[in-house]
Short mmCIF file of C-alpha atoms in Angstrom, two decimals:
data_model
loop_
_atom_site.label_atom_id
_atom_site.label_comp_id
_atom_site.label_asym_id
_atom_site.label_seq_id
_atom_site.Cartn_x
_atom_site.Cartn_y
_atom_site.Cartn_z
CA MET K 1 0.53 0.06 0.16
CA SER K 2 1.16 3.31 -0.94
CA LYS K 3 2.67 5.18 1.74
CA ARG K 4 0.64 9.16 1.78
CA THR K 5 1.08 12.34 3.52
CA GLU K 6 -2.60 13.43 4.81
CA SER K 7 -3.97 16.23 3.42
CA THR K 8 -6.01 19.46 4.97
CA GLY K 9 -7.69 22.47 3.24
CA THR K 10 -10.63 24.32 3.73
CA GLU K 11 -13.99 26.08 2.36
CA PRO K 12 -16.42 23.61 4.14
CA THR K 13 -19.72 24.80 2.96
CA GLY K 14 -19.85 25.39 -0.97
CA LYS K 15 -16.20 26.59 -2.31
CA GLN K 16 -14.21 23.79 -2.63
CA THR K 17 -10.21 25.75 -3.46
CA GLU K 18 -6.60 23.99 -3.72
CA GLN K 19 -5.26 22.98 0.24
CA ALA K 20 -2.82 23.58 2.79
CA SER K 21 -0.44 20.59 3.70
CA PRO K 22 -1.48 19.66 7.37
CA ALA K 23 2.47 20.96 8.58
CA SER K 24 1.64 23.93 7.35
CA GLU K 25 -0.82 26.72 9.46
CA ALA K 26 -4.16 26.55 8.01
CA SER K 27 -5.54 30.28 6.94
CA PRO K 28 -9.20 31.31 5.56
CA ALA K 29 -7.26 31.85 1.83
CA SER K 30 -6.73 27.53 0.31
CA GLN K 31 -3.10 27.12 -0.12
CA LYS K 32 -1.35 25.04 -2.49
CA SER K 33 -0.19 21.28 -1.59
CA GLN K 34 1.06 18.19 -3.54
CA THR K 35 0.36 14.75 -1.88
CA SER K 36 3.62 12.63 -2.11
CA GLN K 37 3.39 8.89 -3.50
CA ALA K 38 5.83 5.65 -2.89
CA SER K 39 5.88 2.90 -4.83
CA PRO K 40 3.56 0.46 -3.61
CA ALA K 41 5.68 -3.03 -1.77
CA PRO K 42 4.61 -6.39 -4.26
CA GLU K 43 2.22 -6.98 -2.19
CA ALA K 44 0.41 -3.90 -1.35
CA ALA K 45 -0.62 -4.32 -5.43
CA ILE K 46 -2.93 -7.63 -4.89
CA GLU K 47 -4.54 -5.88 -1.51
CA LEU K 48 -8.69 -4.79 -1.68
CA SER K 49 -7.61 -1.64 -1.15
CA ARG K 50 -9.75 1.40 -2.70
CA ARG K 51 -6.10 3.50 -2.66
CA ARG K 52 -4.64 1.92 -6.11
CA LEU K 53 -6.42 4.86 -7.45
CA LEU K 54 -3.99 7.29 -5.86
CA GLY K 55 -1.79 5.84 -8.20
CA THR K 56 -2.71 7.25 -11.82
CA VAL K 57 -3.17 10.12 -10.07
CA GLY K 58 -0.49 11.91 -9.64
CA ALA K 59 1.67 13.68 -7.06
CA ALA K 60 2.16 16.87 -8.23
CA GLY K 61 -2.57 17.11 -8.90
CA ALA K 62 -3.16 15.81 -5.31
CA ALA K 63 -5.01 17.78 -3.56
CA GLY K 64 -6.18 17.75 0.51
CA LEU K 65 -8.45 19.16 2.12
CA VAL K 66 -8.80 20.70 5.79
CA VAL K 67 -10.23 19.10 9.62
CA GLY K 68 -11.74 21.03 12.21
CA GLY K 69 -9.80 23.45 13.09
CA ALA K 70 -10.43 27.60 13.69
CA GLY K 71 -7.78 27.61 10.20
CA ALA K 72 -10.47 26.24 7.98
CA ALA K 73 -12.07 28.60 5.92
CA ILE K 74 -16.76 28.36 5.70
CA ALA K 75 -18.48 29.02 3.25
CA GLY K 76 -19.92 32.30 2.18
CA SER K 77 -16.00 33.86 2.52
CA ALA K 78 -14.42 34.82 -0.60
CA ALA K 79 -12.10 32.92 -2.58
CA ASP K 80 -9.56 33.31 -5.95
CA ASP K 81 -8.13 30.22 -5.41
CA SER K 82 -8.32 28.06 -8.82
CA PRO K 83 -10.31 25.26 -8.44
CA THR K 84 -9.73 22.22 -8.20
CA ALA K 85 -9.15 19.70 -10.82
CA LEU K 86 -11.22 16.51 -11.27
CA SER K 87 -8.78 14.23 -11.65
CA THR K 88 -7.46 15.00 -7.90
CA ILE K 89 -11.29 13.72 -6.12
CA GLY K 90 -10.35 10.16 -5.06
CA SER K 91 -6.61 11.45 -3.66
CA THR K 92 -8.14 13.73 -1.38
CA GLU K 93 -8.57 12.76 2.40
CA VAL K 94 -9.08 13.47 5.43
CA ALA K 95 -7.86 12.57 8.44
CA PHE K 96 -10.91 10.97 11.09
CA ARG K 97 -8.04 11.70 14.12
CA PRO K 98 -7.07 15.71 13.09
CA ASP K 99 -3.63 16.29 14.26
CA ARG K 100 -4.76 19.61 16.38
CA ALA K 101 -8.49 20.48 16.14
CA LYS K 102 -10.46 18.38 19.12
CA HIS K 103 -13.47 18.26 16.49
CA GLN K 104 -14.97 15.75 15.12
CA ALA K 105 -14.02 15.89 11.04
CA GLY K 106 -17.45 16.54 9.15
CA ILE K 107 -18.16 19.90 10.42
CA THR K 108 -16.18 22.72 8.74
CA THR K 109 -14.96 20.12 6.23
CA PRO K 110 -15.69 21.80 2.53
CA LEU K 111 -19.31 19.89 1.32
CA GLN K 112 -18.86 17.08 -0.85
CA ALA K 113 -20.12 15.67 -3.81
CA SER K 114 -22.59 13.05 -1.62
CA GLY K 115 -24.02 13.33 1.79
CA HIS K 116 -25.90 10.64 3.67
CA LEU K 117 -27.97 10.89 7.22
CA ILE K 118 -28.68 8.31 9.49
CA ALA K 119 -30.10 7.62 12.64
CA PHE K 120 -30.10 4.84 14.45
CA ASP K 121 -32.12 3.56 17.49
CA LEU K 122 -30.81 0.52 20.32
CA ALA K 123 -32.50 -2.74 19.80
CA PRO K 124 -34.07 -4.00 23.34
CA GLY K 125 -32.10 -5.10 25.47
CA ALA K 126 -28.54 -3.37 24.51
CA ASP K 127 -27.12 -1.04 26.84
CA ARG K 128 -24.42 1.22 27.43
CA LYS K 129 -21.22 -1.33 27.27
CA ALA K 130 -22.66 -2.95 23.74
CA ALA K 131 -23.47 1.33 22.90
CA ALA K 132 -19.63 1.39 23.43
CA ALA K 133 -18.82 -1.69 21.28
CA LEU K 134 -20.46 -0.37 18.55
CA LEU K 135 -18.94 2.92 18.89
CA ARG K 136 -16.25 1.76 19.36
CA ARG K 137 -16.06 -0.45 16.11
CA TRP K 138 -18.02 2.76 13.92
CA SER K 139 -14.68 4.87 15.16
CA ARG K 140 -12.07 2.25 14.33
CA THR K 141 -14.23 1.32 10.67
CA ALA K 142 -14.31 5.27 10.05
CA GLU K 143 -11.00 5.40 10.46
CA GLU K 144 -9.89 2.72 7.99
CA LEU K 145 -12.74 4.16 5.71
CA MET K 146 -11.18 7.78 5.22
CA ALA K 147 -7.97 6.32 4.69
CA GLY K 148 -9.19 5.03 1.53
CA ARG K 149 -8.67 1.12 3.47
CA ALA K 150 -10.90 -1.31 2.85
CA PRO K 151 -12.46 -3.23 5.78
CA ASP K 152 -12.49 -6.62 6.23
CA ALA K 153 -14.81 -8.80 4.55
CA ASP K 154 -15.14 -5.69 2.36
CA THR K 155 -18.07 -5.87 -1.00
CA GLY K 156 -15.72 -4.40 -3.39
CA VAL K 157 -18.24 -1.69 -3.85
CA ALA K 158 -15.77 1.40 -3.55
CA LEU K 159 -13.14 -0.49 -4.26
CA ASP K 160 -11.10 1.21 -7.37
CA ALA K 161 -11.56 4.87 -5.66
CA GLY K 162 -9.63 6.52 -3.21
CA PRO K 163 -10.72 8.29 0.19
CA SER K 164 -12.92 11.06 -2.14
CA SER K 165 -13.15 13.24 0.94
CA LEU K 166 -14.53 11.09 2.62
CA THR K 167 -16.08 11.86 5.83
CA VAL K 168 -18.15 10.21 9.23
CA THR K 169 -19.13 12.45 11.87
CA PHE K 170 -20.79 11.23 14.76
CA GLY K 171 -23.57 11.96 17.21
CA LEU K 172 -26.01 11.67 19.84
CA GLY K 173 -30.04 11.90 20.87
CA HIS K 174 -31.56 12.82 23.74
CA SER K 175 -32.98 9.42 24.50
CA PHE K 176 -29.25 7.76 23.68
CA PHE K 177 -28.74 8.59 27.61
CA ASP K 178 -32.08 7.36 29.20
CA ARG K 179 -31.87 4.14 27.33
CA THR K 180 -27.88 3.59 28.29
CA GLY K 181 -28.45 4.72 31.91
CA LEU K 182 -26.43 8.35 31.52
CA ALA K 183 -29.17 10.43 32.25
CA LYS K 184 -27.52 12.47 34.74
CA ARG K 185 -24.82 13.78 32.21
CA ARG K 186 -26.73 14.50 30.20
CA PRO K 187 -26.31 18.06 28.26
CA ALA K 188 -29.02 20.42 28.91
CA ALA K 189 -28.23 22.09 26.00
CA LEU K 190 -29.72 18.27 24.74
CA ASP K 191 -32.83 19.58 25.41
CA PRO K 192 -35.51 19.01 23.13
CA LEU K 193 -36.40 21.50 20.18
CA PRO K 194 -39.77 23.34 20.60
CA ASP K 195 -42.77 23.18 18.38
CA PHE K 196 -42.49 26.36 15.87
CA SER K 197 -46.07 26.80 14.10
CA ALA K 198 -44.35 25.63 10.34
CA ASP K 199 -43.90 22.97 11.76
CA ALA K 200 -45.35 19.41 10.00
CA LEU K 201 -42.82 16.74 11.38
CA ASP K 202 -43.32 13.35 11.04
CA PRO K 203 -42.28 11.41 14.29
CA ARG K 204 -41.44 7.79 11.94
CA ARG K 205 -38.27 10.23 9.93
CA SER K 206 -36.72 12.78 13.48
CA ASN K 207 -34.25 12.32 16.04
CA GLY K 208 -32.68 8.84 17.57
CA ASP K 209 -31.18 7.46 20.07
CA LEU K 210 -27.35 7.79 17.57
CA TRP K 211 -27.29 9.48 13.74
CA ILE K 212 -24.24 9.30 11.51
CA GLN K 213 -23.43 12.12 8.98
CA ILE K 214 -21.23 10.65 6.07
CA GLY K 215 -19.95 13.22 2.96
CA ALA K 216 -17.95 11.95 0.22
CA ASP K 217 -16.86 13.78 -3.12
CA ASP K 218 -17.57 10.22 -5.10
CA ALA K 219 -21.30 8.23 -4.38
CA LEU K 220 -20.45 5.62 -4.20
CA VAL K 221 -17.88 5.79 -1.71
CA ALA K 222 -20.20 7.94 0.34
CA PHE K 223 -22.09 4.10 0.33
CA HIS K 224 -20.08 2.17 0.96
CA ALA K 225 -19.49 4.07 4.26
CA LEU K 226 -22.73 3.97 4.40
CA ARG K 227 -23.46 0.27 3.90
CA THR K 228 -20.80 -0.45 6.66
CA LEU K 229 -21.74 0.86 8.87
CA GLN K 230 -24.20 -0.03 8.94
CA LYS K 231 -24.30 -3.55 8.76
CA GLU K 232 -21.56 -3.34 11.90
CA ALA K 233 -24.67 -1.79 14.13
CA ALA K 234 -26.93 -5.41 13.44
CA GLY K 235 -27.47 -7.19 17.14
CA THR K 236 -27.29 -3.52 18.50
CA ALA K 237 -28.68 -0.95 16.55
CA ARG K 238 -31.17 -0.32 13.87
CA PRO K 239 -32.55 2.13 11.77
CA ARG K 240 -35.02 4.20 12.50
CA TRP K 241 -34.30 6.94 8.98
CA GLN K 242 -31.87 7.37 6.15
CA MET K 243 -31.81 10.86 3.87
CA ASN K 244 -30.43 10.89 1.65
CA GLY K 245 -28.43 14.24 -0.06
CA PHE K 246 -25.92 15.75 -2.62
CA ASN K 247 -24.47 19.06 -3.63
CA ARG K 248 -22.43 20.08 -6.40
CA THR K 249 -18.87 18.61 -6.90
CA PRO K 250 -15.60 20.08 -6.63
CA GLY K 251 -14.14 20.92 -9.85
CA ALA K 252 -17.11 21.37 -11.19
CA THR K 253 -17.54 25.91 -11.28
CA ALA K 254 -14.91 27.41 -13.02
CA HIS K 255 -13.45 29.14 -9.90
CA PRO K 256 -14.42 28.47 -6.17
CA MET K 257 -18.35 29.56 -4.82
CA THR K 258 -20.25 29.17 -2.26
CA ALA K 259 -22.76 26.57 -3.36
CA ARG K 260 -27.06 27.28 -4.60
CA ASN K 261 -30.02 25.87 -3.01
CA LEU K 262 -32.64 23.90 -5.77
CA MET K 263 -33.99 27.14 -6.17
CA GLY K 264 -31.40 28.23 -7.41
CA GLN K 265 -30.49 30.79 -5.05
CA VAL K 266 -26.67 30.78 -3.28
CA ASP K 267 -26.04 28.83 -0.56
CA GLY K 268 -23.87 29.31 3.20
CA THR K 269 -22.76 33.63 2.37
CA ASN K 270 -22.75 35.20 6.34
CA ASN K 271 -22.36 32.05 7.62
CA PRO K 272 -19.46 32.31 10.24
CA LYS K 273 -15.91 31.88 9.49
CA PRO K 274 -13.49 30.55 11.09
CA SER K 275 -10.83 33.61 11.38
CA ASP K 276 -13.76 35.41 13.04
CA LYS K 277 -12.73 35.85 16.61
CA ASP K 278 -16.10 34.46 17.94
CA PHE K 279 -15.69 31.72 16.32
CA ASP K 280 -15.37 28.58 18.23
CA GLN K 281 -17.54 30.24 20.27
CA ARG K 282 -19.76 30.07 18.29
CA ILE K 283 -19.81 26.69 17.16
CA PHE K 284 -17.57 23.96 19.89
CA VAL K 285 -18.90 23.99 23.36
CA GLY K 286 -16.33 25.77 25.32
CA ARG K 287 -13.60 24.35 28.08
CA ASP K 288 -16.28 25.24 30.86
CA ALA K 289 -19.36 23.37 30.13
CA GLU K 290 -20.82 21.31 32.68
CA GLN K 291 -20.00 17.88 31.09
CA GLU K 292 -16.80 17.66 30.71
CA TRP K 293 -16.69 14.84 28.07
CA MET K 294 -19.33 17.84 25.60
CA ARG K 295 -16.04 19.75 25.33
CA GLY K 296 -14.26 20.93 22.05
CA GLY K 297 -17.63 19.36 21.15
CA SER K 298 -20.59 20.86 18.70
CA TYR K 299 -23.90 19.86 18.72
CA ALA K 300 -26.18 19.55 15.14
CA VAL K 301 -30.46 19.71 14.11
CA VAL K 302 -30.02 18.28 11.70
CA ARG K 303 -33.78 19.73 9.70
CA ARG K 304 -35.37 17.58 5.60
CA ILE K 305 -37.37 20.97 4.75
CA ARG K 306 -39.15 20.75 1.53
CA MET K 307 -39.09 23.43 -0.99
CA LEU K 308 -42.08 23.71 -2.86
CA LEU K 309 -40.24 24.65 -5.82
CA ASP K 310 -43.50 24.76 -8.11
CA ASP K 311 -44.93 27.63 -6.65
CA TRP K 312 -41.23 29.37 -5.90
CA GLU K 313 -40.01 29.51 -9.63
CA LYS K 314 -43.67 30.62 -10.68
CA ARG K 315 -42.68 34.15 -9.30
CA SER K 316 -40.04 36.26 -11.30
CA ARG K 317 -36.40 36.77 -10.40
CA HIS K 318 -37.50 39.75 -8.72
CA GLU K 319 -39.56 38.86 -6.11
CA GLN K 320 -37.94 35.75 -5.38
CA GLU K 321 -34.87 38.24 -4.58
CA ARG K 322 -36.81 41.29 -1.95
CA VAL K 323 -37.60 37.53 -0.59
CA ILE K 324 -34.26 36.39 0.23
CA GLY K 325 -33.21 39.69 -0.02
CA ARG K 326 -29.91 39.16 -2.42
CA ARG K 327 -29.31 39.33 -6.04
CA LYS K 328 -30.22 35.60 -8.02
CA ASP K 329 -26.87 36.30 -10.12
CA ASN K 330 -24.09 36.42 -6.82
CA GLY K 331 -25.73 36.21 -4.32
CA ALA K 332 -24.69 40.23 -3.45
CA PRO K 333 -27.17 42.49 -1.11
CA LEU K 334 -30.51 44.12 -2.50
CA THR K 335 -28.29 47.21 -1.55
CA GLY K 336 -24.87 46.16 -3.50
CA GLY K 337 -21.56 44.91 -3.29
CA SER K 338 -20.26 41.65 -4.05
CA GLU K 339 -21.74 38.52 -1.84
CA THR K 340 -19.59 39.91 0.70
CA THR K 341 -20.75 43.22 1.13
CA PRO K 342 -22.44 43.52 3.85
CA MET K 343 -26.44 44.20 4.09
CA GLN K 344 -27.71 47.77 4.72
CA LEU K 345 -30.53 46.95 6.56
CA ASP K 346 -31.37 51.33 6.81
CA ALA K 347 -30.71 51.57 3.62
CA SER K 348 -33.76 53.47 1.67
CA GLY K 349 -35.07 53.76 -2.02
CA PRO K 350 -37.48 56.45 -3.84
CA ASP K 351 -39.90 55.15 -2.12
CA GLY K 352 -39.03 55.40 0.92
CA LEU K 353 -38.98 51.45 1.84
CA PRO K 354 -36.33 49.38 2.65
CA VAL K 355 -34.66 47.85 0.28
CA ILE K 356 -34.40 45.04 1.81
CA PRO K 357 -37.57 44.35 2.98
CA ALA K 358 -38.38 43.60 6.30
CA ASN K 359 -39.68 40.20 5.98
CA ALA K 360 -37.06 39.06 3.98
CA HIS K 361 -35.15 35.91 4.98
CA ALA K 362 -32.08 37.01 5.23
CA ARG K 363 -32.53 39.97 7.15
CA ILE K 364 -33.96 38.56 10.18
CA ALA K 365 -30.89 35.59 9.38
CA ALA K 366 -28.28 37.96 9.99
CA PRO K 367 -27.43 37.66 12.92
CA GLU K 368 -27.00 41.95 13.70
CA ALA K 369 -30.81 41.19 13.59
CA ASN K 370 -30.48 38.03 16.43
CA GLN K 371 -28.45 39.51 18.64
CA GLY K 372 -25.86 38.96 17.05
CA ALA K 373 -26.84 34.92 16.87
CA ALA K 374 -25.34 32.68 14.43
CA MET K 375 -24.95 29.22 13.52
CA LEU K 376 -22.33 26.71 11.10
CA ARG K 377 -24.80 26.16 8.47
CA ARG K 378 -23.46 22.76 6.38
CA PRO K 379 -26.72 21.42 4.29
CA PHE K 380 -27.60 18.66 1.15
CA SER K 381 -29.99 18.67 -1.20
CA TYR K 382 -31.92 15.52 -1.68
CA HIS K 383 -34.22 14.75 -4.56
CA ASP K 384 -36.81 11.99 -3.81
CA GLY K 385 -39.08 11.65 -6.76
CA PHE K 386 -41.87 13.13 -6.61
CA ARG K 387 -45.25 13.23 -4.85
CA GLU K 388 -49.20 12.42 -4.96
CA ASP K 389 -49.80 15.53 -6.77
CA GLY K 390 -46.81 15.73 -9.17
CA ALA K 391 -45.51 17.89 -7.43
CA PRO K 392 -41.35 17.45 -6.33
CA ASP K 393 -40.52 16.66 -3.71
CA ALA K 394 -36.99 17.76 -2.73
CA GLY K 395 -35.23 20.40 -1.04
CA LEU K 396 -33.08 20.93 1.69
CA LEU K 397 -31.19 18.19 4.48
CA PHE K 398 -30.94 21.80 7.20
CA VAL K 399 -27.63 20.59 8.92
CA CYS K 400 -26.10 23.23 11.59
CA TRP K 401 -23.66 23.58 14.29
CA GLN K 402 -22.91 25.37 16.81
CA ALA K 403 -22.61 25.64 20.27
CA ASP K 404 -25.59 25.87 22.39
CA PRO K 405 -29.02 25.32 20.03
CA LEU K 406 -31.37 27.26 22.39
CA ARG K 407 -28.69 30.58 21.75
CA ALA K 408 -28.62 29.25 18.00
CA PHE K 409 -30.12 27.32 15.94
CA THR K 410 -33.88 28.07 18.79
CA GLN K 411 -33.66 31.99 19.01
CA ILE K 412 -33.24 32.63 15.14
CA GLN K 413 -36.22 29.61 13.96
CA ARG K 414 -38.16 31.77 16.33
CA LYS K 415 -38.16 35.02 14.27
CA LEU K 416 -38.28 33.37 11.22
CA ASP K 417 -40.98 31.60 12.11
CA ARG K 418 -42.43 34.66 13.53
CA GLY K 419 -42.46 36.80 9.60
CA ASP K 420 -40.36 35.29 6.72
CA ALA K 421 -41.00 36.13 3.18
CA LEU K 422 -39.13 32.60 2.07
CA SER K 423 -41.40 29.87 4.77
CA PRO K 424 -44.68 29.78 2.87
CA PHE K 425 -42.42 27.87 -0.06
CA LEU K 426 -40.54 25.65 2.28
CA ARG K 427 -41.76 22.75 4.60
CA HIS K 428 -40.29 21.29 7.56
CA GLU K 429 -40.88 17.23 7.53
CA ALA K 430 -38.75 15.91 10.07
CA SER K 431 -36.50 17.00 12.83
CA GLY K 432 -33.48 15.82 15.12
CA LEU K 433 -31.19 17.55 17.22
CA PHE K 434 -27.57 15.87 18.65
CA ALA K 435 -24.48 16.22 20.38
CA VAL K 436 -21.41 15.50 18.81
CA PRO K 437 -18.58 15.15 21.04
CA PRO K 438 -14.84 15.99 20.10
CA ALA K 439 -12.19 13.82 18.17
CA ALA K 440 -11.24 9.58 19.78
CA GLU K 441 -8.37 10.19 20.94
CA ALA K 442 -5.53 7.92 19.65
CA GLY K 443 -6.23 4.34 20.21
CA GLY K 444 -10.16 5.61 21.68
CA TYR K 445 -13.16 6.19 20.21
CA VAL K 446 -16.03 8.63 19.93
CA GLY K 447 -17.81 9.08 23.21
CA GLN K 448 -15.02 6.96 24.79
CA PRO K 449 -15.48 9.69 28.14
CA LEU K 450 -18.98 9.48 28.15
CA LEU K 451 -19.39 6.07 28.17
CA GLU K 452 -16.15 4.57 30.38
CA GLY K 453 -15.86 7.73 32.94
#
């Protein structure tokens, strides 16, 4: 098996850029790196390994990704780097156990082209010991898969692919703590989300004891990870719900840019950036958290949001832009400038009315309109065919990260629920809240301090 240099990178939510090596300081602007490949040993040539593809990529073309940490750049920030060439996609690797950051991969990692969200319930009779054994198996397997190595008795689904930026992120639901006898160690931040007036939630597709987020830049690599982890749960946990999503493939645009959603809008412009002084404070649980095992972790809110695309697409571009508060072509605020130009919320037009309407989505969700509340949005789009009325069953698998859901998602969503111009075009159909512990220590597994503490 070829020797590798682990890569780091940038732009977690929609912008793929050239990368920085792990030995260098990551910065909001991405840096170039090369991944060196050593000649494989003769016996490695016959191993069932997904990494055989890497020898065909070429050292100079291999690019990497940032793994967590405050050095990663987030979607919504400007980037002038050259796009990642499609020929390098298989070679990109994200470390399961990051060197510098204490956070799990898949939070500040750049958005991948393909993703799966899946929740499990512990099987009857599965206790704390069984849950620990499962998370130990899952952590070991995730580390192998993210390094591009095939597990024992592999199906061969992703045999010819490299790591392809695969990330596997594990979370724990509110009910997990009751099932494992750990209710006293459940964080208060994991209390159930409040009801919102626009919710039409299906309980069968909401919540769960355990949650996994999988992302990769190759659909087969993502499916392979999903299937492998599902099989390893047999006898201990059973799937409760699964959702499959996608984003634009890195290298598909002429230059790196913020992703678009299925409404055609640039989506993620106002995301917090690791270069912000308070980024860690907003996104990751601090050192003074009551539950020590969550320090360095984060909380994920997951929502399946169906978009009423037939209704939306009947609106003119002018109407759509006033609903959002931004231009559709480049994401710039209606008050002018570029995508990253701050909104002038007090600007009025010749008619004396606000240029950005009072109920525009961008205005209501802006941190400056919510006492500075912010969350890191990292969604996938989805399309599950069509409904009985012929309308597309499509929309957003909304995933957002924050240190405290009550001060971030709940505060912002309450305000959106009261008068967001975008709400008539959306249906919130499923919801979940999960505590995502920090990354596993060397030789350990995700959640070990909780389960063995």
